[in-house]
Structure formats: C-alpha cells, structure tokens
XYZ file of C-alpha atoms in Angstrom:
665
model
C -19.845 215.499 -179.641
C -21.709 215.347 -176.297
C -21.162 219.076 -176.058
C -23.095 219.625 -179.278
C -26.042 217.568 -178.027
C -26.107 219.669 -174.883
C -26.149 222.793 -177.015
C -29.098 221.605 -179.087
C -31.071 220.705 -176.012
C -30.564 224.138 -174.470
C -31.779 225.931 -177.611
C -35.199 224.262 -177.581
C -36.502 226.625 -174.879
C -36.564 230.292 -175.791
C -35.493 232.387 -172.755
C -37.035 235.560 -174.259
C -40.359 236.474 -175.869
C -40.763 236.433 -179.648
C -40.831 239.785 -181.462
C -44.627 239.853 -181.773
C -45.305 239.005 -178.116
C -42.640 241.475 -177.043
C -44.266 244.226 -179.145
C -47.710 243.489 -177.676
C -46.206 243.148 -174.166
C -47.792 239.764 -173.528
C -46.422 236.540 -172.113
C -44.805 234.260 -174.685
C -44.928 230.461 -174.393
C -41.479 230.137 -175.965
C -42.127 227.495 -178.646
C -41.414 227.903 -182.343
C -43.974 229.175 -183.216
C -45.350 230.256 -179.864
C -48.957 229.635 -178.810
C -50.135 233.229 -179.388
C -48.645 233.409 -182.892
C -50.266 230.072 -183.779
C -53.635 231.237 -182.470
C -53.392 234.473 -184.492
C -52.435 232.634 -187.685
C -48.983 234.267 -187.680
C -46.866 231.183 -187.067
C -44.604 231.993 -190.017
C -43.806 235.392 -188.482
C -42.866 234.087 -185.028
C -39.220 235.043 -184.631
C -36.898 235.399 -181.671
C -33.908 237.635 -181.151
C -30.813 235.773 -182.247
C -28.506 235.198 -179.296
C -24.911 234.488 -180.220
C -23.567 232.562 -177.249
C -19.995 231.494 -176.819
C -19.743 227.724 -176.545
C -16.739 225.478 -176.112
C -16.414 222.846 -178.834
C -13.566 220.637 -180.010
C -11.314 222.111 -182.698
C -11.566 218.872 -184.693
C -15.355 219.327 -184.915
C -14.923 222.839 -186.383
C -12.358 221.563 -188.900
C -14.729 218.786 -189.980
C -17.592 221.250 -190.563
C -15.360 223.587 -192.586
C -14.116 220.717 -194.733
C -17.636 219.478 -195.484
C -18.785 222.996 -196.287
C -15.917 223.459 -198.768
C -16.702 220.148 -200.493
C -20.393 221.028 -200.887
C -19.507 224.429 -202.371
C -17.191 222.808 -204.911
C -19.856 220.263 -205.918
C -22.515 222.964 -206.331
C -20.162 225.176 -208.357
C -19.202 222.278 -210.651
C -22.826 221.300 -211.308
C -23.896 224.878 -212.143
C -20.853 225.897 -214.213
C -21.345 225.358 -217.983
C -18.443 224.107 -220.071
C -17.574 227.076 -222.301
C -16.624 226.671 -225.921
C -13.435 228.404 -227.153
C -15.569 231.173 -228.668
C -17.195 231.862 -225.341
C -14.050 231.654 -223.274
C -13.765 235.447 -223.217
C -13.870 236.935 -219.778
C -17.404 237.824 -218.774
C -18.394 239.661 -215.636
C -19.903 237.390 -212.997
C -22.627 238.690 -210.694
C -21.639 238.871 -207.049
C -22.524 235.773 -205.072
C -24.922 237.670 -202.852
C -27.153 238.540 -205.821
C -29.680 235.772 -206.375
C -31.846 236.449 -209.448
C -35.492 235.671 -208.831
C -37.535 233.536 -211.174
C -40.933 234.590 -212.412
C -44.043 232.649 -213.139
C -43.579 231.563 -216.791
C -47.016 233.007 -217.552
C -45.869 236.535 -216.698
C -44.507 238.606 -219.521
C -42.189 241.586 -219.242
C -45.147 243.955 -219.472
C -48.625 243.928 -217.987
C -51.360 242.536 -220.214
C -54.106 244.912 -221.379
C -57.044 244.075 -223.568
C -59.040 246.650 -225.608
C -62.663 245.765 -224.953
C -64.036 248.994 -226.408
C -62.190 251.176 -228.973
C -63.664 254.289 -227.354
C -62.542 253.356 -223.816
C -59.178 252.661 -222.166
C -57.930 249.038 -222.310
C -58.672 246.825 -219.298
C -55.862 245.244 -217.287
C -55.811 241.443 -217.497
C -54.537 239.688 -214.388
C -52.676 236.475 -215.228
C -54.223 234.740 -212.220
C -57.661 234.914 -213.855
C -58.916 231.602 -215.248
C -60.060 233.209 -218.502
C -56.584 234.683 -219.003
C -55.085 231.212 -218.530
C -57.551 229.816 -221.081
C -56.406 232.440 -223.584
C -52.760 231.515 -223.001
C -53.685 227.881 -223.664
C -55.439 228.775 -226.914
C -52.442 230.819 -228.034
C -50.240 227.811 -227.418
C -52.574 225.353 -229.158
C -52.958 227.537 -232.238
C -49.357 228.705 -232.322
C -50.742 232.187 -232.960
C -49.775 234.861 -230.439
C -52.495 237.090 -231.884
C -55.234 234.746 -230.687
C -57.491 237.217 -228.939
C -58.833 237.073 -225.432
C -62.583 236.431 -225.245
C -64.179 239.733 -224.325
C -66.353 239.614 -221.199
C -69.684 240.907 -222.452
C -71.893 238.579 -220.384
C -72.513 240.832 -217.387
C -75.322 243.092 -216.265
C -74.518 246.554 -217.682
C -75.074 249.805 -215.822
C -78.005 250.671 -218.081
C -79.904 247.630 -216.793
C -79.398 248.800 -213.219
C -81.358 251.999 -213.820
C -84.648 250.366 -214.785
C -86.785 250.637 -211.693
C -86.353 249.686 -208.056
C -88.135 247.240 -205.805
C -90.313 248.224 -202.868
C -90.284 246.628 -199.429
C -91.867 243.161 -199.756
C -94.504 241.875 -197.367
C -93.219 240.723 -193.980
C -93.763 237.000 -194.685
C -91.876 237.215 -197.962
C -89.133 239.328 -196.416
C -88.638 236.853 -193.584
C -88.440 233.930 -196.030
C -85.903 235.714 -198.234
C -83.690 236.562 -195.256
C -83.846 232.983 -193.958
C -82.874 231.636 -197.390
C -79.892 233.993 -197.421
C -78.972 232.844 -193.912
C -79.195 229.193 -194.903
C -76.931 229.659 -197.925
C -74.375 232.064 -196.462
C -73.995 231.675 -192.715
C -72.311 228.259 -192.844
C -69.648 229.557 -195.247
C -69.102 233.203 -194.249
C -69.810 235.391 -191.257
C -71.532 238.483 -192.664
C -74.092 239.258 -189.932
C -75.380 238.205 -186.526
C -78.179 235.782 -187.377
C -80.600 236.191 -184.491
C -79.945 239.925 -184.166
C -80.623 240.452 -187.878
C -83.974 238.620 -187.718
C -84.971 240.647 -184.655
C -83.920 243.798 -186.504
C -86.103 242.821 -189.475
C -89.129 242.352 -187.231
C -88.492 245.763 -185.636
C -88.360 247.437 -189.054
C -91.735 245.983 -190.025
C -93.298 246.883 -186.677
C -92.018 250.452 -186.987
C -92.532 251.604 -190.609
C -90.598 254.839 -190.015
C -87.411 252.794 -189.721
C -87.719 251.915 -193.395
C -86.506 255.437 -194.129
C -83.163 254.600 -192.514
C -80.776 254.243 -195.500
C -78.406 251.847 -193.697
C -81.221 249.449 -192.732
C -82.761 249.693 -196.214
C -79.437 248.942 -197.843
C -78.678 245.933 -195.648
C -82.063 244.250 -195.952
C -82.443 244.848 -199.670
C -79.022 243.256 -200.148
C -80.294 240.267 -198.155
C -83.527 240.212 -200.181
C -81.501 240.128 -203.409
C -79.411 237.187 -202.210
C -82.450 235.375 -200.842
C -84.278 235.694 -204.153
C -81.380 234.534 -206.324
C -80.740 231.536 -204.079
C -84.420 230.541 -203.922
C -85.425 231.195 -207.531
C -86.777 228.016 -209.138
C -88.636 229.556 -212.066
C -87.569 229.077 -215.663
C -85.967 232.114 -217.196
C -84.622 233.122 -220.554
C -81.148 234.454 -221.136
C -82.250 238.043 -221.736
C -84.124 238.338 -218.438
C -82.713 239.803 -215.269
C -80.947 237.738 -212.680
C -83.385 237.130 -209.800
C -82.995 239.742 -207.079
C -81.615 242.450 -209.372
C -84.319 244.957 -208.441
C -83.518 244.566 -204.737
C -79.823 245.013 -205.564
C -80.570 248.188 -207.528
C -82.504 249.632 -204.573
C -79.655 248.819 -202.178
C -76.986 250.272 -204.478
C -78.975 253.479 -204.890
C -78.612 254.147 -201.157
C -74.801 253.947 -200.893
C -73.318 256.498 -203.322
C -72.233 258.601 -200.324
C -70.232 256.510 -197.871
C -70.585 257.396 -194.180
C -67.959 259.580 -192.536
C -68.406 257.623 -189.320
C -69.293 254.086 -190.358
C -70.976 251.423 -188.310
C -70.865 247.662 -188.502
C -74.036 247.654 -190.612
C -72.244 249.527 -193.392
C -69.488 246.925 -193.560
C -72.032 244.085 -193.523
C -73.975 245.662 -196.380
C -70.962 246.247 -198.616
C -69.925 242.614 -198.213
C -73.422 241.377 -199.062
C -73.598 243.601 -202.147
C -70.134 242.561 -203.293
C -71.179 238.919 -203.078
C -74.360 239.513 -205.082
C -72.345 241.393 -207.724
C -70.840 238.051 -208.716
C -74.303 236.778 -209.657
C -74.395 239.666 -212.137
C -70.857 238.738 -213.262
C -69.775 242.232 -212.229
C -66.422 241.175 -210.807
C -64.900 244.651 -210.868
C -67.856 246.038 -208.935
C -67.440 243.288 -206.339
C -63.731 244.120 -206.024
C -64.477 247.821 -205.449
C -67.237 247.089 -202.930
C -65.060 244.808 -200.827
C -62.299 247.427 -201.058
C -64.677 250.002 -199.571
C -65.670 247.504 -196.884
C -62.017 246.999 -196.011
C -61.379 250.710 -195.703
C -64.420 251.178 -193.483
C -63.139 248.245 -191.437
C -59.768 249.977 -191.060
C -61.547 253.135 -189.884
C -63.356 251.030 -187.274
C -60.105 249.295 -186.347
C -61.472 245.840 -187.101
C -57.961 244.613 -187.845
C -57.070 245.142 -184.161
C -58.356 243.536 -180.966
C -60.638 245.969 -179.172
C -60.318 246.154 -175.348
C -63.174 244.555 -173.435
C -63.742 247.806 -171.520
C -64.582 249.573 -174.802
C -66.793 246.766 -176.117
C -68.232 244.927 -173.141
C -70.571 242.637 -175.068
C -68.628 239.450 -176.008
C -70.983 238.777 -178.946
C -70.286 242.230 -180.406
C -66.529 241.788 -179.876
C -66.559 238.454 -181.692
C -68.748 239.952 -184.421
C -66.037 242.548 -185.050
C -63.405 239.819 -185.280
C -65.391 237.627 -187.650
C -66.523 240.490 -189.841
C -62.911 241.537 -190.355
C -61.961 238.021 -191.392
C -64.919 237.975 -193.804
C -63.394 241.050 -195.464
C -60.044 239.259 -195.541
C -61.495 236.096 -197.096
C -63.358 238.087 -199.747
C -60.274 240.130 -200.614
C -58.105 237.035 -201.109
C -60.844 235.114 -202.908
C -61.745 237.951 -205.289
C -58.077 238.653 -206.014
C -57.551 235.059 -207.087
C -60.450 235.359 -209.555
C -59.295 238.517 -211.336
C -55.562 238.698 -210.611
C -55.460 242.133 -208.939
C -53.056 242.954 -206.063
C -53.999 242.192 -202.480
C -55.620 245.156 -200.736
C -53.987 244.607 -197.327
C -50.866 242.821 -196.133
C -50.872 240.099 -193.509
C -48.326 242.168 -191.565
C -50.956 244.873 -190.998
C -53.454 242.536 -189.302
C -53.263 242.216 -185.509
C -56.685 240.837 -184.633
C -57.018 237.329 -183.207
C -58.611 234.455 -185.059
C -62.286 233.688 -184.308
C -63.044 231.844 -181.087
C -66.127 230.274 -179.545
C -68.306 232.571 -177.447
C -69.788 230.854 -174.394
C -72.250 233.502 -173.213
C -76.000 232.666 -173.363
C -77.577 233.048 -176.811
C -74.282 233.206 -178.669
C -74.916 229.888 -180.420
C -77.774 231.516 -182.372
C -75.463 234.225 -183.693
C -72.422 232.383 -185.025
C -71.615 229.368 -187.167
C -68.888 226.743 -186.791
C -65.675 228.370 -185.546
C -63.360 225.621 -186.797
C -64.757 225.924 -190.318
C -64.247 229.677 -190.321
C -60.671 229.398 -189.043
C -59.909 226.846 -191.771
C -61.335 229.242 -194.360
C -59.153 232.074 -193.062
C -56.005 229.954 -193.195
C -56.820 228.854 -196.722
C -57.446 232.480 -197.715
C -54.031 233.352 -196.356
C -52.452 230.749 -198.629
C -54.410 232.192 -201.566
C -52.841 235.561 -200.811
C -49.391 233.977 -200.696
C -49.975 232.327 -204.081
C -50.879 235.672 -205.650
C -47.938 237.394 -203.975
C -45.293 234.735 -204.634
C -46.302 233.534 -208.104
C -48.405 236.187 -209.845
C -46.704 239.446 -208.854
C -43.771 241.032 -210.653
C -41.877 242.069 -207.555
C -38.435 240.461 -207.058
C -38.087 237.404 -204.843
C -34.981 235.997 -203.255
C -36.211 232.419 -203.674
C -36.401 230.694 -207.035
C -39.747 229.898 -208.650
C -39.648 226.203 -207.716
C -38.646 227.074 -204.155
C -41.722 229.281 -203.911
C -43.820 226.470 -205.375
C -42.434 224.177 -202.691
C -43.268 226.670 -199.915
C -46.848 227.032 -201.117
C -47.438 223.305 -201.502
C -46.002 222.704 -198.029
C -48.508 225.244 -196.685
C -51.354 223.520 -198.534
C -50.219 220.116 -197.246
C -50.136 221.469 -193.691
C -53.634 222.921 -194.155
C -55.191 219.661 -195.284
C -53.353 217.592 -192.669
C -54.586 219.819 -189.830
C -58.173 220.012 -191.041
C -60.625 219.072 -188.247
C -62.317 215.715 -188.777
C -65.834 217.132 -189.166
C -64.671 219.399 -192.016
C -63.041 216.649 -194.043
C -64.922 215.048 -196.915
C -66.899 211.997 -195.767
C -65.685 208.695 -197.181
C -69.071 207.237 -198.042
C -71.728 209.951 -197.956
C -72.296 213.007 -200.103
C -70.644 216.011 -198.417
C -72.648 218.943 -197.146
C -72.568 221.869 -199.538
C -70.402 224.136 -197.373
C -67.908 221.291 -196.844
C -67.735 220.620 -200.581
C -67.328 224.348 -201.201
C -64.290 224.547 -198.920
C -62.609 221.587 -200.606
C -63.362 222.999 -204.049
C -61.627 226.178 -202.974
C -58.656 224.141 -201.747
C -58.441 222.354 -205.094
C -58.561 225.715 -206.831
C -55.583 226.832 -204.708
C -53.604 223.802 -205.886
C -54.597 224.499 -209.494
C -53.714 228.181 -209.228
C -50.307 227.344 -207.760
C -49.362 224.617 -210.236
C -51.022 225.428 -213.551
C -48.100 227.587 -214.792
C -45.998 224.405 -214.553
C -48.417 222.183 -216.459
C -48.763 224.779 -219.233
C -44.978 224.941 -219.353
C -44.930 221.143 -219.694
C -47.344 221.328 -222.617
C -45.210 224.021 -224.245
C -42.078 221.897 -223.858
C -43.809 218.872 -225.369
C -45.365 220.704 -228.307
C -42.724 223.352 -228.924
C -39.688 221.121 -228.602
C -41.344 217.845 -229.642
C -40.347 216.251 -226.355
C -41.967 213.133 -224.957
C -43.579 213.346 -221.546
C -40.849 211.051 -220.252
C -38.262 213.739 -221.069
C -39.855 216.234 -218.708
C -37.936 216.787 -215.455
C -39.436 215.053 -212.439
C -40.457 218.267 -210.614
C -42.483 219.334 -213.662
C -44.184 215.922 -213.797
C -44.864 215.919 -210.052
C -46.438 219.387 -209.991
C -48.412 218.676 -213.173
C -49.831 215.498 -211.645
C -50.885 217.440 -208.534
C -52.643 219.992 -210.740
C -54.448 217.236 -212.656
C -55.505 215.474 -209.461
C -57.019 218.690 -208.066
C -58.873 219.284 -211.348
C -60.263 215.736 -211.437
C -61.380 215.995 -207.827
C -63.158 219.310 -208.424
C -64.802 217.912 -211.549
C -66.172 214.919 -209.643
C -67.398 217.042 -206.713
C -69.272 219.420 -209.017
C -70.826 216.564 -211.001
C -72.005 215.112 -207.692
C -73.572 218.468 -206.736
C -75.272 218.701 -210.140
C -76.692 215.184 -210.014
C -77.956 215.758 -206.467
C -79.690 218.976 -207.624
C -77.743 221.073 -205.107
C -75.634 223.094 -207.555
C -76.584 226.815 -207.350
C -78.010 227.450 -210.814
C -77.075 231.157 -210.792
C -73.888 230.771 -208.746
C -70.586 232.159 -209.958
C -68.072 230.170 -207.949
C -69.193 226.658 -208.891
C -69.225 227.680 -212.554
C -65.708 229.056 -212.181
C -64.418 225.926 -210.420
C -65.920 223.773 -213.177
C -64.338 225.947 -215.872
C -60.941 225.980 -214.153
C -60.852 222.197 -213.741
C -61.987 221.642 -217.348
C -59.070 223.700 -218.708
C -56.572 221.618 -216.724
C -58.164 218.352 -217.829
C -57.842 219.472 -221.451
C -54.098 219.903 -220.901
C -54.028 216.532 -219.129
C -55.557 214.926 -222.197
C -52.745 216.374 -224.318
C -50.016 215.039 -221.996
C -50.661 211.279 -222.163
C -47.919 210.111 -219.801
C -48.479 212.819 -217.193
C -52.264 212.834 -217.581
C -54.754 210.758 -219.557
C -56.421 211.199 -222.967
C -59.712 210.220 -221.277
C -59.626 213.546 -219.405
C -60.591 215.276 -222.639
C -64.068 213.757 -222.270
C -64.671 215.963 -219.217
C -64.640 219.001 -221.510
C -68.016 218.038 -223.009
C -69.436 217.384 -219.549
C -68.324 220.779 -218.264
C -69.667 222.526 -221.366
C -73.012 220.771 -221.010
C -73.485 221.878 -217.397
C -72.347 225.418 -218.160
C -74.753 225.507 -221.104
C -77.660 224.479 -218.856
C -76.703 227.141 -216.306
C -76.316 229.714 -219.089
C -79.733 228.835 -220.467
C -81.227 229.689 -217.084
C -79.591 233.113 -217.187
C -76.288 232.474 -215.363
C -74.067 235.209 -216.809
C -70.763 233.826 -215.535
C -71.589 230.401 -216.980
C -72.213 232.067 -220.357
C -68.739 233.632 -220.235
C -67.023 230.409 -219.230
C -68.974 228.395 -221.785
C -67.828 230.705 -224.578
C -64.212 230.350 -223.449
C -64.461 226.550 -223.351
C -66.040 226.529 -226.795
C -63.071 228.499 -228.137
C -60.657 226.064 -226.470
C -62.479 223.108 -228.005
C -62.217 224.685 -231.450
C -58.424 224.757 -231.044
C -58.206 221.027 -230.306
C -57.540 218.474 -233.056
C -60.881 216.838 -233.838
C -60.879 213.061 -234.023
C -62.707 211.536 -237.014
C -66.334 210.797 -236.249
C -66.316 212.698 -232.973
C -69.562 214.323 -231.910
C -69.913 218.052 -231.570
C -71.459 219.489 -228.458
C -72.868 222.367 -230.505
C -75.040 219.836 -232.375
C -76.465 218.607 -229.087
C -77.269 222.190 -228.119
C -79.051 222.948 -231.367
C -81.438 220.104 -230.584
C -82.196 221.559 -227.150
C -85.112 223.995 -227.293
C -85.957 226.626 -224.675
C -89.486 225.256 -224.419
C -88.257 222.108 -222.690
C -88.966 222.099 -218.944
C -86.018 223.288 -216.906
C -85.137 223.889 -213.294
C -84.075 220.438 -212.103
C -81.652 217.724 -213.032
C -84.471 215.325 -213.778
C -85.720 217.644 -216.523
C -82.466 217.435 -218.487
C -83.290 214.989 -221.250
C -79.814 213.631 -221.769
C -78.556 213.697 -218.187
C -77.800 209.985 -218.223
C -75.674 210.486 -221.301
C -74.111 213.548 -219.679
C -72.956 211.674 -216.610
C -71.796 208.627 -218.556
C -70.026 210.668 -221.233
C -67.150 211.300 -218.838
C -65.411 208.466 -217.121
C -64.653 210.850 -214.265
C -68.310 211.666 -213.744
C -69.075 208.116 -212.729
C -66.242 207.928 -210.188
C -67.651 208.224 -206.664
C -66.422 211.176 -204.625
C -64.825 208.749 -202.190
C -62.554 207.568 -205.020
C -60.601 210.818 -204.848
C -59.505 212.633 -201.726
C -58.255 216.141 -201.105
C -54.927 215.035 -199.665
C -54.259 212.272 -202.202
C -51.919 214.395 -204.347
C -49.678 215.051 -201.333
C -49.293 211.357 -200.507
C -47.470 210.533 -203.738
C -43.798 209.571 -203.149
C -42.610 211.963 -205.858
C -44.492 214.829 -204.212
C -43.026 213.989 -200.819
C -39.588 213.914 -202.432
C -40.194 217.354 -203.971
C -41.471 218.811 -200.700
C -38.509 217.380 -198.800
C -35.787 218.901 -200.989
C -33.472 221.523 -199.515
C -32.838 224.839 -201.260
C -29.493 223.626 -202.586
C -31.078 220.456 -203.939
C -33.836 222.512 -205.566
C -31.233 224.549 -207.453
C -30.032 221.343 -209.141
C -33.396 220.249 -210.553
C -34.370 223.225 -212.707
C -36.033 222.069 -215.898
C -35.323 223.649 -219.236
C -36.993 227.050 -219.326
C -36.669 227.455 -215.549
C -32.961 228.233 -215.481
C -31.376 230.634 -213.026
C -31.376 233.420 -215.616
C -34.779 235.079 -215.397
C -34.705 236.313 -218.983
C -34.501 232.759 -220.288
C -37.971 232.013 -218.919
C -39.591 234.659 -221.060
C -37.367 233.708 -223.988
C -38.631 230.127 -223.729
C -41.952 231.347 -225.140
C -42.351 232.981 -228.543
C -41.599 236.694 -228.158
C -44.906 237.719 -229.694
C -46.706 235.517 -227.175
C -46.534 238.376 -224.684
C -47.140 241.331 -226.998
C -50.894 241.575 -227.239
C-alpha cells in the first residue's frame, strides 16, 4: 500500500507539456489544467500524453482490485437486466458492450420542426431552444392536442418599413449625446468599440465634413445613433409607430450591401452594433446573419488568434482585437440560445487569449471591467455547451442526465468563481449590468433544465402520477429550474419598479417571458413547485402589455404567447381576467414611467414573488440544496441507475413517451 501512495504523489507533477502548450511551443506549468489553458478558458481541453509506466505492486493488491471490479460489474448487470416473461424469452441480439446509445433531449423529435408562416413561402425552421417553441410544446401538452399551432411571429419590423426614408447626419450636439447614451448602455456589458477613440473619431468627422462620405464611418455612427435614440427615447408612442432609431438603422443598413474584400476593425464593430439593434426591431434572423458576417470578417482578420506584438505594436489595439473577437463569440452564443440555430464556430477553433488589463497610459478610458467581460465569455461558453449537448441531434456518448450533470457542474463552478464585485449585492439594488449578467445565468439554468420539468409535467398529467412518484433527479432539476425562474422574475420586477427596465429592450422581455412559462409549470406541479407561482403569469403579462403598448415588438410577441398559454389553463371560479384589465386601459393615459401606471401597486402585490426582496433569492441558492449536491456528486455508473421513466437507455423510448403526433406538425 505505501507503494501506491508513492505512485499517486509522483503523478501530481506533469513531466511534459500539455498538448496545447506543446502545439504552441510555450512553457507549461504542469498542473491539471495548466495556467495557460486556464487563462485561455480552455481548462477542459488541457490534456497530457498518457505515460504508461511500469510500477511494482503487490500481487494481492491486483487480485483485490480485480475482485472488486468483477463484483461491481455483476451488480450493474443485475440492476439493468429486466426479468423476461416466457413469451419474451426468445433469443434477441444484444448490442456490443462498447456501443452506448445516446439519449436525446425529450423535446427533440425524430425530425426537425418547421412552421408554415406564409403559404406562398417556404416553411421556417423552429429551433427547440427558442422560448416560444417551448411555450408551444407546453400548450400542446396542456390541451392534449398535438395540432395546437405555434404562434406566428408577425410582430417585427418588415422589410417594407425599412425602405421609407433615411435619416441625415444630426447636429453635433445631438450626435454626441446619442453616442454617449449608447456608450453608457453598452460599454459595461459588451466591448464593441474603443470609447475614447470613437468620441475623438466623431469629433473629427464633424470637423471635416468630407469624411461623412466615408461609408464605413457613416455606417458605424448611424448604428450608434440608432442605439442611442432607442435607449434614450422617453416619448409616448403608439404600437403602429416605428421603433425609435429606425431611420438611423435604415441609413446604416443601406451602406453595407457590399461587404469589404479587405475588412477593417470598423466593419466588425458596425455589424455587431447593427445586429444588436436588430433585436429592438424583433428581427432575430437579421441579427443572426449580421453577427455571422461579423464572425467571418473576424476570421479574415484573424481575430481568433493572438497577433504578434511586432505586427501590432499598440497594446490598446491588440487588446481591442481580443475583446472584439470575444464580443462576436458572446453574441453568437447568446443569439443561438434565443433561436435554437447551430453554433457558428467551435471552441476548438479559437486560439486567442482571454481579455486582460492594459496598463499603458489612457487605456482606462478605452475599456470596461475586464473581470466582468471574462465572466461573460465563460458564461457564453456554457451557453454553447448547452446548445451542443442538449439541443443538437448529433450522437453523444454520455447519457442525457450525465450531460445535464456536466452542464450544471460548469454553471456551479461559474457562480462559485464569480468575483465579489460582480455578485449580486445582499442589501442594495444591483447595477443594471450586474443584474443583466445574473439574468443571463438564470436563463442558462432554465435552458438546461426546462426539458426535465416539462417531462415531469407530462409524467404527472399523462400517467396521473403524483409529484412524489417522480424520481429524485427529475425533482432536483425541476426545482433548480423553478428557482432560476423565480429569481429572474424578482430581478425584473425590481428593475421595473425602479424605472430602469429598458422599455424597448428585447432581452429583458425574453427573460420575463421565459421565467413566466416555467412558473406556470411550477404552479401545476404542487409538490415540486407552488400553486402561488401561477400568480406571476398575470404580473409578467401586465409588464409585457405595458412594453407592447409603447411599441416594443418583442414584448408584443411574448405577450401573445403568454395569453395563449393562459387560455389553456383551467380557470378557477371567480378568477379575474387580465384581458378585462387591459380593456380598461386607454392609450390616452400618460405613459413612460412606472409612476404613470395606474394599477402598479396592484401589479406588484398581485404576485407574492414580486414583493420578495432581491436579497431573498440568490444566484447560487439552487446549487446549495443537498439533493442538487447529491446529483452533482454522482458517478457515471450511479447515474445509469437513476433513470426516470421516459429516460431509459433506449433512445427510441424517449420519443415514444410522448404522443406520436406531438412531433408531427
């Protein structure tokens, strides 16, 4: 036995470099993962060449290991082997032991899901990761009708509205204000430009009018003007009017039909800005295409690689390249999670370092908080893993619950290693960019676990099971999903009450919609969730209605989906209808602030969750539960023994657990 201890001690230090350091011909620190892989966000890929050394051990120790291994195999075989009836005792071919069937997300059918929006046009692909697609699956389950149709997305700015005139260059004072508003809203969350350099560039353009004929400068600044106007708009608007900033957006888009053969950084910046504004128009497909073009221009520029200092001597410009690439990466992962499309680049094809602080003079005016940006990148990487591991149809060696465990372990590690200044404050209202990051984290948890909670609802309603009959892993993951939804709901209510919720914003509306859908399911699973969670549906619909009434197109889409979900719920006698409240609300009432909402007190008090202070719920709370720690601590063999009904080893049984017509739309 002492020999074994000596062996373990010797293996702690790696005598050779890991594969990645060896490939890059750099010194490796030798840990697992090594320092360079950790810094580059590639800790999971840090691997060393396996060295098979000959060691002297006692024969009795080998015999003991072989005996234990044989006993474990027999126990596993006995637990997984069904007892056949005489009719089924006929010899059946067994798959070879090396074949390990993968398990799919129970939301994924055998075929891709298409929806015919327009009889004269091809059907549109529906990604199952989209929140509206999940809402449709819920309605199909609640109604028991597989023909329950998806709600067509008609609330977006059509192409015809983007041909009605363009804006001219605004006056310098107005232009400077619009750019500063855009800076204030964006620079703390994303790195899309160099702040001081962009302001200096704006002043140069206005001092030299001939520069306004430069299409790249025109495109960039009109994209910034569009974002500045939509973020600063405080005027009342009717639903039929344009989203503020649309004319600036139209002018910018008119300049980029022909992409540059030799792009510059300004082209990448502009495409990212325009893709972000596209979400205000609820043009999600346009945003996806724009960020795809930005990524390809970034690949042409080699932004996914570290550039040598001799070829880019300015440290600010070098760091700008690094951060701009990671902005592309964050947008790609974030957009993919909203619409369910495949990732546009693999992590294995990225070799650039993570952002770092630049210490040269003047750099502090160009960049925002490095730690926040690194945390955003690591969270975006987990988003990509969720899409890849749970929402793709490619085969996986690990089972579905094993992949769930891997993702939740990554999310737990993310929240545990979050710097103190980025965590939610215990007593005070969080800054908007801090709240935004935690809302995105909660959305990751929801995206990873909501197939399980919908499965739990199906088991309870389809098989008339009680919540207590659900397997513990299903209960544990469902509770984590509910906790994330409650936390997001409370954070957004806090933003609304404090008048800091972006009235035209897409992402807050989507987070509110996503959490409301989960809380509806929670209300229908009394033991796992709480019937009181159903009250949050009215609160979410009320806020979305107010945002819709101001002209928020995404809120209009989400509101319509929630209204359809509410119509599928059993109505309690004497319950109030939110549509009645809306009929009494007239457009002539003053709008634009929380104080102007006549029934805001009733709105906040109508949901028990709305009155819970933010400090009552924490981001990491779901991971502190003993049942969650038990789930995260299970080995692969233990995970194989806890499959609930409908998550058996046979992949076909997952799809069969749902009505066949459920997937044939």
